[in-house]
Short mmCIF file of C-alpha atoms in Angstrom, two decimals:
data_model
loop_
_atom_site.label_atom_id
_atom_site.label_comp_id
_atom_site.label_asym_id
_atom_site.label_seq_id
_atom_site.Cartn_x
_atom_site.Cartn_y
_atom_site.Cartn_z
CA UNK E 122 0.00 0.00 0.00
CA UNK E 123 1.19 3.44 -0.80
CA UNK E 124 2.42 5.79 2.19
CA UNK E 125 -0.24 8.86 2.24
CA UNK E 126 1.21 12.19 1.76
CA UNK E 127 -0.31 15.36 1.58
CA UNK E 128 -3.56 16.51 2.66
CA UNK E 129 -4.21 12.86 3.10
CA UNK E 130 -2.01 12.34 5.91
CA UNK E 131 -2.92 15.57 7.96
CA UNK E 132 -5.49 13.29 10.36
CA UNK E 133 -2.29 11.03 11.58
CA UNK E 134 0.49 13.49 11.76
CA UNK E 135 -1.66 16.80 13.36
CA UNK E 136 -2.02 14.72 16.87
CA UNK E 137 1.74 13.71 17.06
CA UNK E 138 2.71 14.64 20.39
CA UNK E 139 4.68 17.89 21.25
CA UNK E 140 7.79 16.75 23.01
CA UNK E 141 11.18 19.33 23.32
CA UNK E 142 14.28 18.02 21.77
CA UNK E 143 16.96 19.48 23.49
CA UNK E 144 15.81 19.16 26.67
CA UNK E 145 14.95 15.82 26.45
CA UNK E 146 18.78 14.62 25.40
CA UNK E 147 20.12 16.84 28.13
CA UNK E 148 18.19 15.62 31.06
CA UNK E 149 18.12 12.03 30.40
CA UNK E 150 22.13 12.06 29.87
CA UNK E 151 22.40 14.03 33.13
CA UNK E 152 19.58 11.52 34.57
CA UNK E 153 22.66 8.76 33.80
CA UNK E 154 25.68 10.79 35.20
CA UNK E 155 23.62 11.39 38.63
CA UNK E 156 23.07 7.50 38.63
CA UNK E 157 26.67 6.60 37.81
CA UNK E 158 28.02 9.36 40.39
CA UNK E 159 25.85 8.22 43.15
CA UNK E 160 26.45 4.59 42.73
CA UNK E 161 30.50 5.68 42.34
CA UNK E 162 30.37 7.88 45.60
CA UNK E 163 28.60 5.11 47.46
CA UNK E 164 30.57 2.87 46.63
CA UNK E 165 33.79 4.42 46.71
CA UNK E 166 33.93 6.03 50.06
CA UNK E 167 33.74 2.83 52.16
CA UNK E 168 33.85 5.55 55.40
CA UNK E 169 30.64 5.93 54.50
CA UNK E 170 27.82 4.69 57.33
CA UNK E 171 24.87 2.97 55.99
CA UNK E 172 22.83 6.01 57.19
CA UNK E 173 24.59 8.53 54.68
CA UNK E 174 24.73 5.72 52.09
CA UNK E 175 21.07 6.37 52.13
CA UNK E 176 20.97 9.62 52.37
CA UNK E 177 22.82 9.66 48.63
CA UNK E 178 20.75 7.61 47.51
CA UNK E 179 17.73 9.33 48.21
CA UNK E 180 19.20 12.71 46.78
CA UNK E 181 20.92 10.85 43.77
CA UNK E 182 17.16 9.48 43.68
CA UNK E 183 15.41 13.16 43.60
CA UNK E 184 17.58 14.60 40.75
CA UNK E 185 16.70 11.43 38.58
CA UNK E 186 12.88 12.04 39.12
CA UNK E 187 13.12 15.56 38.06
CA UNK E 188 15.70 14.76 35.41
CA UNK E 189 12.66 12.32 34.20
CA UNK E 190 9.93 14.72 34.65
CA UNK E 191 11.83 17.44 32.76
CA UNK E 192 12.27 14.73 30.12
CA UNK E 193 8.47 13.79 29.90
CA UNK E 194 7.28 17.34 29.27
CA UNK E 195 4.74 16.94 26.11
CA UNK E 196 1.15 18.45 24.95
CA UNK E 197 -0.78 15.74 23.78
CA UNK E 198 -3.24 16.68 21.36
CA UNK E 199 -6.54 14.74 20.25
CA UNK E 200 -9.33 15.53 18.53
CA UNK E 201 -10.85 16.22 21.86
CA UNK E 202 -8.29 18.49 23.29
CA UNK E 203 -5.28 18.52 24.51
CA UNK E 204 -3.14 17.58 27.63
CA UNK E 205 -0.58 19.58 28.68
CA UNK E 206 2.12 17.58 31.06
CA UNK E 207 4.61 20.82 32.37
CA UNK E 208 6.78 19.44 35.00
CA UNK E 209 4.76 19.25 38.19
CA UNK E 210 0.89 19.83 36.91
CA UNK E 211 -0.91 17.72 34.10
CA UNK E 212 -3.96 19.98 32.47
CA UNK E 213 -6.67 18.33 30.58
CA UNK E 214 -8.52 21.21 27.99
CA UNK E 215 -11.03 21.03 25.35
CA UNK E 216 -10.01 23.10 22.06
CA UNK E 217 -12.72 25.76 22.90
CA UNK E 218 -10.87 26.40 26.12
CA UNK E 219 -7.32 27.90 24.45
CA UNK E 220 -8.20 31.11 22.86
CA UNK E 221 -4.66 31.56 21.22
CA UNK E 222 -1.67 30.54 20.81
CA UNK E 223 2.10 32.65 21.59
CA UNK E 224 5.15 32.00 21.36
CA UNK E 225 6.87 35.79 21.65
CA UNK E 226 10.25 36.71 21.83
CA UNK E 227 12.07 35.80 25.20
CA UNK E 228 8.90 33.19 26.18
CA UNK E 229 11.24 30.26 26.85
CA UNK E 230 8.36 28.18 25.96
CA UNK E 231 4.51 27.91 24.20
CA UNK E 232 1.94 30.21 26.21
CA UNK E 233 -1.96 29.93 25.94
CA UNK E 234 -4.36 32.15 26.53
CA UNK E 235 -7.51 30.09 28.08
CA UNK E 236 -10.85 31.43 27.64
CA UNK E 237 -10.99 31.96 31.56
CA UNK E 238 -8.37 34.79 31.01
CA UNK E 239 -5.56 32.48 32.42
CA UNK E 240 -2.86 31.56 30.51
CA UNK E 241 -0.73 28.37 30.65
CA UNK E 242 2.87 27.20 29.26
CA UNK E 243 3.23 24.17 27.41
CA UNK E 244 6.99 23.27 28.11
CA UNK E 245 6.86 20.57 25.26
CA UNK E 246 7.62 23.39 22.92
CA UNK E 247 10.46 25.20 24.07
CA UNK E 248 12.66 27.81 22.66
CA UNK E 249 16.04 26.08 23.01
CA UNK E 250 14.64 23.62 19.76
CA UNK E 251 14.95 26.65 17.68
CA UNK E 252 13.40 26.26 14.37
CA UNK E 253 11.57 23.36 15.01
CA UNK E 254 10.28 25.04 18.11
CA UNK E 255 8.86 27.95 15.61
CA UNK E 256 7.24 25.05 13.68
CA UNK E 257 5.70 23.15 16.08
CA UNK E 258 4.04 26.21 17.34
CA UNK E 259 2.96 27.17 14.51
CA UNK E 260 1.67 23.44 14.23
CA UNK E 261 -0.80 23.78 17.48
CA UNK E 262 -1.55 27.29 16.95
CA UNK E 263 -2.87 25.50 13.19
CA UNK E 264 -4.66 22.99 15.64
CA UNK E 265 -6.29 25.45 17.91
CA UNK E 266 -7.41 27.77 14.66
CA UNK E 267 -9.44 23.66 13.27
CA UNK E 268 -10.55 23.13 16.35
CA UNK E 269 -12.16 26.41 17.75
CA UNK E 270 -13.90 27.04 13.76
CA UNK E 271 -17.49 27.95 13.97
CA UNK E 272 -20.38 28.29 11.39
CA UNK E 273 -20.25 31.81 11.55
CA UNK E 274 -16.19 32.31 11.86
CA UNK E 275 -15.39 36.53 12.48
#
């Protein structure tokens, strides 16, 4: 079967997640050295009591979770809506909910504006991707604009 191109495969590609790049490469390598350094230091310092064995542990431990939840950062759009996992606080909207998209100069990531006046980052598009940042902004701002159409569009 042929691959679809085009128009034609729009409905597949428009819901691909937003994930960052960058920051994805750089916190899962630095999830690794944190690992191998605590695992080193434990080992290596045999002075070390069982009490402060743990206690490196539990810090080497706490940089690895954030290291992952920096890593897992994404907007998930569906035809439904669209999640938005930031680092601490998972949001669940419907497209009539995000009344526009930016993505200014100095924002280090996506900002929308939400119909209750709020507005909200989505760190799976951030700045340090560069162009493909620009793009994949452009990309939900193209979902948002599909999603909110009406009959009578002003």
């Amino acid at each position: 079967m042929p691959a679809l191109t085009g128009a034609m495969a729009a409905p597949t590609t428009q819901y691909t997640p937003f994930r960052p790049h960058l920051a994805r490469i750089v916190t899962l390598v630095m999830a690794v050295v944190v690992l191998a350094g605590t695992v080193t230091v434990i080992l290596a310092i045999p002075e070390l009591g069982p009490g402060d064995q743990i206690g490196f542990a539990i810090v080497g431990l706490l940089i690895i979770w954030f290291c992952w939840r920096q890593a897992s950062v994404a907007a998930l759009p569906s035809p439904e809506g669209l999640v938005v996992r930031n680092l601490l606080v998972t949001t669940r909207l419907e497209w009539a909910q995000i009344v526009a998209v930016r993505f200014g100069a100095g924002q280090p990531w996506v900002q929308l504006d939400l119909s209750d006046g709020d507005t909200l980052a989505v760190m799976g598009v951030q700045r340090a991707d560069g162009v493909r940042a620009q793009d994949e902004a452009q990309r939900l701002a193209t979902l948002v604009a599909q999603h909110s159409r009406t009959a009578r569009d002003d």
